[in-house]
Amino acid sequence: MNSAKRPLHATELLPVIRPMVLADLPVALSLSEGERWPHRPSDWKTLFSMGEGRVAEADGAVVGVGMRWLWGERAATVGLVVVSPDFRERGIGRKLLEALSAGLDRRTVLLHAAGTIHGFYASMGFERIGEIRQYEGKALQPPLMALPEGSRLRPGGRNDMQLLVGMDERAGGAVRERLIQIWLRQAIGTVVLDHPDGPRGFAILRRFGRGATIGPVVAPCPMAAKAMIAHLAGLVTGRTLRLDVQAHGELEDWLPGLGLAHVADATVLRRGSPLAPDDPLLSFALADKAIG
Ligand SMILES: CC(C)(COP(=O)(O)OP(=O)(O)OC[C@H]1O[C@@H](n2cnc3c(N)ncnc32)[C@H](O)[C@@H]1OP(=O)(O)O)[C@@H](O)C(=O)NCCC(=O)NCCS
């Protein structure tokens, strides 16, 4: 046994798993701060408001938390799973994940695991399907970017909600109405890529963690994604800006020019059949690392 751990008691071997309630958020926050995750109290509150959580209690104290979000009928994401360092490697993480997986058999479940933690999820039926790169830094004045022929950018707003939900679904295969609704409400800026044949993309900038983040970014091509990101980055020049983008995509060589450096990686894992987007719209940046 690791000498840094508290002694094992019978109750610690049998943690009680129960639904997370609002009053658990301060403990959840301190667990995520322990991992140096950037979430503020309001970020936890927002993520909790659109999903549901489970907590593990041992000896009456919360020693682990996890969240899940259900999207439409077919998809779900699991994230923000963290067990107190003193209580790890005793099966608590597995119990939390089992509780979070209950009733999701018919859904495709996605999650984003940092560092080497994907081994933990792989042991529970998740397969690795991709990589995410986190870019962060003080945003520089962005360059002027060209748009695809015939397209133009316009500000987006709450009236665009259904439009954005539709494009987000076409790019990722999940219906994320609640997420788009909340992101639009919290947005510092939203842009929609219009085209005479109909809208072709959007991006949302909002406050998160240490500064601001841009995501989701849904576009038909890298050129359009860059134009929307540059437009929104210009609203937060000099502030900390973060994007979580697909690894090996065309944005990776370009983001350093906005002042953003590659600071972390995550593995994308999936359990269940692929969510098959049936449209040429692509997702260039996550809405949130926990949510996808
Ligand atoms: C990941 C985490 C939740 C696991 O919690 P835990 O209570 O220690 O996990 P368990 O004891 O239930 O382990 C379950 C299985 O995963 C394996 N596992 C646990 N941590 C692992 C790691 N870091 N790497 C690889 N495998 C791991 C265990 O060996 C065990 O496998 P087994 O059942 O075949 O023996 C915990 O290490 C943690 O909080 N990490 C920091 C936060 C984090 O990165 N969360 C994931 C991102 S959402």
Short mmCIF file of C-alpha atoms and ligand atoms in Angstrom, two decimals:
data_model
loop_
_atom_site.label_atom_id
_atom_site.label_comp_id
_atom_site.label_asym_id
_atom_site.label_seq_id
_atom_site.Cartn_x
_atom_site.Cartn_y
_atom_site.Cartn_z
CA MET A 1 0.00 0.00 0.00
CA ASN A 2 1.19 3.49 -0.76
CA SER A 3 2.33 4.99 2.56
CA ALA A 4 0.88 8.39 1.58
CA LYS A 5 -2.62 6.92 1.62
CA ARG A 6 -4.89 6.98 4.61
CA PRO A 7 -5.33 3.58 6.26
CA LEU A 8 -7.95 1.35 4.71
CA HIS A 9 -11.19 0.97 6.62
CA ALA A 10 -13.95 -1.40 5.64
CA THR A 11 -16.17 1.51 4.60
CA GLU A 12 -13.48 2.87 2.29
CA LEU A 13 -13.45 -0.41 0.43
CA LEU A 14 -17.19 -0.06 -0.03
CA PRO A 15 -17.76 3.56 -0.98
CA VAL A 16 -21.34 4.66 -1.30
CA ILE A 17 -22.16 6.05 -4.74
CA ARG A 18 -24.99 8.58 -4.80
CA PRO A 19 -26.28 11.30 -7.14
CA MET A 20 -24.39 14.59 -7.02
CA VAL A 21 -26.30 17.57 -5.64
CA LEU A 22 -25.57 21.30 -5.84
CA ALA A 23 -24.09 21.22 -2.33
CA ASP A 24 -21.36 18.83 -3.58
CA LEU A 25 -19.93 21.37 -6.02
CA PRO A 26 -17.42 22.97 -3.58
CA VAL A 27 -15.86 19.53 -2.95
CA ALA A 28 -15.94 18.76 -6.66
CA LEU A 29 -14.17 22.07 -7.26
CA SER A 30 -11.46 21.32 -4.71
CA LEU A 31 -10.89 17.88 -6.30
CA SER A 32 -10.53 19.42 -9.76
CA GLU A 33 -8.27 22.19 -8.40
CA GLY A 34 -6.12 19.42 -6.93
CA GLU A 35 -5.59 18.23 -10.52
CA ARG A 36 -4.83 21.85 -11.57
CA TRP A 37 -7.89 21.83 -13.79
CA PRO A 38 -8.91 25.43 -14.51
CA HIS A 39 -12.62 25.24 -13.62
CA ARG A 40 -14.06 28.12 -11.60
CA PRO A 41 -17.08 27.61 -9.31
CA SER A 42 -19.27 28.99 -12.09
CA ASP A 43 -17.82 26.51 -14.61
CA TRP A 44 -18.77 23.59 -12.36
CA LYS A 45 -22.20 25.11 -11.86
CA THR A 46 -22.71 25.46 -15.61
CA LEU A 47 -21.52 21.91 -16.36
CA PHE A 48 -23.67 20.53 -13.54
CA SER A 49 -26.73 22.42 -14.78
CA MET A 50 -26.66 20.60 -18.12
CA GLY A 51 -25.76 17.12 -16.87
CA GLU A 52 -25.88 14.85 -13.87
CA GLY A 53 -23.19 13.68 -11.49
CA ARG A 54 -22.34 10.92 -9.08
CA VAL A 55 -20.21 11.18 -5.96
CA ALA A 56 -18.41 8.49 -3.99
CA GLU A 57 -18.58 8.84 -0.24
CA ALA A 58 -16.31 7.04 2.20
CA ASP A 59 -16.71 7.50 5.93
CA GLY A 60 -19.27 10.22 5.17
CA ALA A 61 -16.84 12.32 3.13
CA VAL A 62 -16.91 12.86 -0.64
CA VAL A 63 -13.78 11.21 -2.05
CA GLY A 64 -14.63 11.10 -5.74
CA VAL A 65 -16.90 12.72 -8.32
CA GLY A 66 -17.88 12.27 -11.96
CA MET A 67 -20.33 13.77 -14.43
CA ARG A 68 -22.28 12.69 -17.47
CA TRP A 69 -24.25 14.56 -20.10
CA LEU A 70 -26.98 13.04 -22.27
CA TRP A 71 -27.39 14.38 -25.80
CA GLY A 72 -30.62 13.52 -27.62
CA GLU A 73 -31.45 9.82 -27.78
CA ARG A 74 -28.17 8.40 -29.05
CA ALA A 75 -25.19 10.10 -27.43
CA ALA A 76 -23.65 10.87 -24.06
CA THR A 77 -20.38 12.16 -22.71
CA VAL A 78 -18.71 11.31 -19.43
CA GLY A 79 -16.12 13.53 -17.80
CA LEU A 80 -14.76 15.35 -14.75
CA VAL A 81 -14.10 11.98 -13.11
CA VAL A 82 -11.70 12.49 -10.22
CA VAL A 83 -10.91 10.52 -7.10
CA SER A 84 -9.06 12.07 -4.16
CA PRO A 85 -5.37 11.06 -4.41
CA ASP A 86 -5.51 9.43 -0.95
CA PHE A 87 -8.26 7.07 -2.12
CA ARG A 88 -7.02 6.02 -5.56
CA GLU A 89 -6.39 2.48 -6.75
CA ARG A 90 -9.09 1.06 -4.51
CA GLY A 91 -11.78 0.60 -7.14
CA ILE A 92 -13.60 3.90 -6.47
CA GLY A 93 -12.99 5.29 -9.97
CA ARG A 94 -14.37 2.10 -11.48
CA LYS A 95 -17.48 2.25 -9.27
CA LEU A 96 -18.07 5.87 -10.25
CA LEU A 97 -17.73 5.06 -13.94
CA GLU A 98 -20.10 2.10 -13.59
CA ALA A 99 -22.68 4.35 -11.90
CA LEU A 100 -22.22 7.00 -14.60
CA SER A 101 -22.66 4.32 -17.29
CA ALA A 102 -25.93 2.96 -15.88
CA GLY A 103 -28.70 3.15 -18.47
CA LEU A 104 -26.39 4.27 -21.28
CA ASP A 105 -26.22 0.88 -23.06
CA ARG A 106 -28.06 2.14 -26.12
CA ARG A 107 -26.01 5.31 -26.40
CA THR A 108 -22.60 6.03 -27.82
CA VAL A 109 -20.50 7.36 -24.95
CA LEU A 110 -17.57 9.67 -25.61
CA LEU A 111 -14.96 11.02 -23.22
CA HIS A 112 -11.66 12.88 -23.25
CA ALA A 113 -8.95 11.52 -20.98
CA ALA A 114 -5.84 13.44 -20.06
CA GLY A 115 -2.32 12.01 -19.86
CA THR A 116 -2.06 8.24 -19.47
CA ILE A 117 -5.48 7.88 -17.83
CA HIS A 118 -6.91 6.31 -21.00
CA GLY A 119 -5.68 2.98 -19.53
CA PHE A 120 -8.31 3.39 -16.82
CA TYR A 121 -11.07 3.82 -19.39
CA ALA A 122 -9.73 1.17 -21.74
CA SER A 123 -10.14 -1.35 -18.93
CA MET A 124 -13.85 -0.47 -18.97
CA GLY A 125 -14.64 -0.99 -22.61
CA PHE A 126 -13.67 2.34 -24.15
CA GLU A 127 -11.59 2.42 -27.31
CA ARG A 128 -9.24 5.14 -28.38
CA ILE A 129 -10.47 7.00 -31.46
CA GLY A 130 -8.42 10.18 -31.61
CA GLU A 131 -6.37 12.85 -29.95
CA ILE A 132 -7.15 16.37 -28.81
CA ARG A 133 -4.55 19.10 -28.38
CA GLN A 134 -5.06 21.95 -25.95
CA TYR A 135 -3.70 25.33 -27.11
CA GLU A 136 -3.48 28.23 -24.72
CA GLY A 137 -1.78 31.62 -24.37
CA LYS A 138 -2.26 35.37 -24.37
CA ALA A 139 -4.15 36.09 -27.56
CA LEU A 140 -2.29 38.28 -30.05
CA GLN A 141 -3.99 40.62 -32.49
CA PRO A 142 -5.15 38.10 -35.11
CA PRO A 143 -4.30 38.48 -38.80
CA LEU A 144 -7.03 39.31 -41.29
CA MET A 145 -8.26 36.04 -42.72
CA ALA A 146 -9.88 35.41 -46.08
CA LEU A 147 -13.25 33.67 -46.25
CA PRO A 148 -14.32 30.94 -48.68
CA GLU A 149 -15.85 32.46 -51.81
CA GLY A 150 -19.43 33.62 -51.38
CA SER A 151 -19.33 33.34 -47.57
CA ARG A 152 -19.59 36.11 -45.02
CA LEU A 153 -19.46 36.31 -41.24
CA ARG A 154 -22.25 37.76 -39.16
CA PRO A 155 -22.75 37.99 -35.40
CA GLY A 156 -24.84 35.16 -33.97
CA GLY A 157 -27.35 35.43 -31.15
CA ARG A 158 -29.96 33.56 -29.18
CA ASN A 159 -32.33 33.61 -32.16
CA ASP A 160 -29.87 31.36 -33.97
CA MET A 161 -30.13 28.60 -31.39
CA GLN A 162 -31.92 25.98 -33.50
CA LEU A 163 -29.69 26.76 -36.46
CA LEU A 164 -26.57 26.22 -34.36
CA VAL A 165 -27.94 23.08 -32.72
CA GLY A 166 -28.57 21.67 -36.21
CA MET A 167 -25.07 22.49 -37.48
CA ASP A 168 -23.48 21.15 -34.28
CA GLU A 169 -25.41 17.88 -34.75
CA ARG A 170 -24.40 17.64 -38.39
CA ALA A 171 -20.73 17.98 -37.41
CA GLY A 172 -20.69 15.72 -34.35
CA GLY A 173 -23.76 13.50 -34.56
CA ALA A 174 -25.14 14.56 -31.15
CA VAL A 175 -28.10 16.82 -30.40
CA ARG A 176 -26.73 19.29 -27.84
CA GLU A 177 -29.56 21.77 -27.47
CA ARG A 178 -28.98 22.56 -23.78
CA LEU A 179 -25.27 23.13 -24.34
CA ILE A 180 -25.76 25.52 -27.26
CA GLN A 181 -28.48 27.36 -25.35
CA ILE A 182 -26.19 27.93 -22.35
CA TRP A 183 -23.11 28.73 -24.44
CA LEU A 184 -25.11 31.36 -26.37
CA ARG A 185 -26.29 32.87 -23.09
CA GLN A 186 -22.72 33.03 -21.76
CA ALA A 187 -21.07 34.05 -25.04
CA ILE A 188 -18.66 36.96 -25.29
CA GLY A 189 -19.14 36.61 -29.02
CA THR A 190 -20.74 34.27 -31.55
CA VAL A 191 -20.18 34.23 -35.31
CA VAL A 192 -22.20 32.49 -37.99
CA LEU A 193 -20.75 31.73 -41.42
CA ASP A 194 -23.45 32.63 -43.91
CA HIS A 195 -23.61 31.59 -47.55
CA PRO A 196 -26.27 32.17 -50.22
CA ASP A 197 -27.04 28.42 -50.06
CA GLY A 198 -27.54 28.58 -46.29
CA PRO A 199 -25.42 28.87 -43.14
CA ARG A 200 -22.29 26.74 -43.12
CA GLY A 201 -20.71 27.12 -39.72
CA PHE A 202 -20.45 28.90 -36.40
CA ALA A 203 -18.11 29.50 -33.47
CA ILE A 204 -18.70 30.64 -29.89
CA LEU A 205 -16.31 32.55 -27.59
CA ARG A 206 -17.05 32.48 -23.86
CA ARG A 207 -15.37 32.87 -20.48
CA PHE A 208 -13.91 29.73 -18.99
CA GLY A 209 -11.27 28.91 -16.40
CA ARG A 210 -8.27 31.24 -16.60
CA GLY A 211 -9.64 33.36 -19.44
CA ALA A 212 -11.74 32.67 -22.51
CA THR A 213 -12.25 29.72 -24.82
CA ILE A 214 -13.49 29.34 -28.39
CA GLY A 215 -15.62 26.27 -29.07
CA PRO A 216 -17.45 24.67 -30.62
CA VAL A 217 -16.05 25.68 -34.00
CA VAL A 218 -18.09 24.07 -36.78
CA ALA A 219 -17.08 24.83 -40.35
CA PRO A 220 -16.97 23.31 -43.83
CA CYS A 221 -13.18 23.77 -44.19
CA PRO A 222 -10.09 24.95 -42.27
CA MET A 223 -10.15 28.31 -44.05
CA ALA A 224 -13.59 29.11 -42.67
CA ALA A 225 -12.69 27.80 -39.21
CA LYS A 226 -9.62 30.07 -39.11
CA ALA A 227 -11.61 33.11 -40.21
CA MET A 228 -14.15 32.58 -37.41
CA ILE A 229 -11.49 31.90 -34.77
CA ALA A 230 -9.48 34.97 -35.83
CA HIS A 231 -12.59 37.13 -35.64
CA LEU A 232 -13.43 35.95 -32.11
CA ALA A 233 -9.80 36.00 -30.89
CA GLY A 234 -9.75 39.68 -31.82
CA LEU A 235 -12.38 40.28 -29.12
CA VAL A 236 -10.05 39.02 -26.36
CA THR A 237 -6.63 40.24 -27.51
CA GLY A 238 -4.19 40.25 -24.57
CA ARG A 239 -6.31 37.83 -22.53
CA THR A 240 -5.72 34.14 -21.92
CA LEU A 241 -7.40 32.18 -24.69
CA ARG A 242 -7.80 28.42 -25.02
CA LEU A 243 -8.88 26.07 -27.78
CA ASP A 244 -9.11 22.27 -27.71
CA VAL A 245 -8.61 21.13 -31.31
CA GLN A 246 -8.32 17.84 -33.21
CA ALA A 247 -4.69 16.68 -33.32
CA HIS A 248 -2.93 16.75 -36.69
CA GLY A 249 -5.57 19.08 -38.08
CA GLU A 250 -4.76 22.13 -40.17
CA LEU A 251 -5.24 24.51 -37.23
CA GLU A 252 -2.18 23.26 -35.38
CA ASP A 253 0.43 25.12 -37.47
CA TRP A 254 -1.67 28.25 -37.40
CA LEU A 255 -2.69 28.66 -33.74
CA PRO A 256 0.84 29.68 -32.54
CA GLY A 257 0.48 32.76 -34.77
CA LEU A 258 -2.43 33.78 -32.51
CA GLY A 259 -0.11 33.51 -29.47
CA LEU A 260 -1.38 30.07 -28.43
CA ALA A 261 1.00 27.24 -27.51
CA HIS A 262 0.38 23.51 -27.34
CA VAL A 263 0.11 22.90 -23.57
CA ALA A 264 -1.61 19.52 -23.11
CA ASP A 265 -3.03 16.46 -24.86
CA ALA A 266 -6.08 14.32 -24.34
CA THR A 267 -7.19 11.01 -25.79
CA VAL A 268 -10.68 10.73 -27.26
CA LEU A 269 -12.36 7.48 -26.22
CA ARG A 270 -15.61 5.94 -27.34
CA ARG A 271 -17.84 3.11 -26.21
CA GLY A 272 -20.53 2.07 -28.69
CA SER A 273 -21.00 2.61 -32.39
CA PRO A 274 -19.61 5.69 -34.15
CA LEU A 275 -21.88 8.72 -34.22
CA ALA A 276 -22.02 9.09 -37.96
CA PRO A 277 -22.24 12.73 -39.04
CA ASP A 278 -23.89 12.72 -42.48
CA ASP A 279 -22.80 16.15 -43.56
CA PRO A 280 -19.63 17.83 -44.79
CA LEU A 281 -19.58 20.10 -41.73
CA LEU A 282 -16.59 19.44 -39.50
CA SER A 283 -15.92 20.06 -35.85
CA PHE A 284 -12.63 21.97 -35.44
CA ALA A 285 -12.72 22.70 -31.69
CA LEU A 286 -14.45 21.16 -28.69
CA ALA A 287 -17.21 22.99 -26.86
CA ASP A 288 -15.44 21.96 -23.65
CA LYS A 289 -12.76 19.40 -22.90
CA ALA A 290 -14.98 17.49 -20.45
CA ILE A 291 -18.05 17.57 -22.67
CA GLY A 292 -16.54 17.24 -26.11
C1 LIG B 1 -8.51 8.14 -13.15
C2 LIG B 1 -8.97 8.00 -11.72
C3 LIG B 1 -10.37 8.59 -11.60
C4 LIG B 1 -8.99 6.49 -11.38
O1 LIG B 1 -9.56 6.36 -10.08
P1 LIG B 1 -9.19 5.11 -9.13
O2 LIG B 1 -10.17 5.09 -8.02
O3 LIG B 1 -7.76 5.19 -8.77
O4 LIG B 1 -9.41 3.91 -10.17
P2 LIG B 1 -9.71 2.38 -9.80
O5 LIG B 1 -8.97 2.03 -8.54
O6 LIG B 1 -11.17 2.15 -9.77
O7 LIG B 1 -9.04 1.66 -11.04
C5 LIG B 1 -9.82 1.03 -12.03
C6 LIG B 1 -8.91 0.42 -13.07
O8 LIG B 1 -8.20 1.45 -13.77
C7 LIG B 1 -6.80 1.27 -13.66
N1 LIG B 1 -6.19 2.59 -13.50
C8 LIG B 1 -6.41 3.46 -12.51
N2 LIG B 1 -5.68 4.57 -12.70
C9 LIG B 1 -4.97 4.38 -13.83
C10 LIG B 1 -4.01 5.14 -14.55
N3 LIG B 1 -3.63 6.34 -14.13
N4 LIG B 1 -3.50 4.62 -15.68
C11 LIG B 1 -3.87 3.38 -16.11
N5 LIG B 1 -4.78 2.62 -15.48
C12 LIG B 1 -5.30 3.09 -14.35
C13 LIG B 1 -6.62 0.43 -12.40
O9 LIG B 1 -5.41 -0.28 -12.45
C14 LIG B 1 -7.83 -0.45 -12.45
O10 LIG B 1 -7.65 -1.52 -13.34
P3 LIG B 1 -8.00 -3.02 -12.89
O11 LIG B 1 -9.42 -2.97 -12.40
O12 LIG B 1 -7.79 -3.79 -14.13
O13 LIG B 1 -7.03 -3.29 -11.79
C15 LIG B 1 -7.99 8.69 -10.73
O14 LIG B 1 -6.68 8.22 -10.97
C16 LIG B 1 -7.98 10.21 -10.84
O15 LIG B 1 -8.78 10.88 -10.20
N6 LIG B 1 -7.06 10.77 -11.67
C17 LIG B 1 -6.94 12.20 -11.83
C18 LIG B 1 -8.12 12.81 -12.55
C19 LIG B 1 -8.25 12.30 -13.99
O16 LIG B 1 -7.30 12.31 -14.74
N7 LIG B 1 -9.47 11.88 -14.37
C20 LIG B 1 -9.75 11.39 -15.68
C21 LIG B 1 -10.12 12.47 -16.63
S1 LIG B 1 -11.86 12.70 -16.79
#
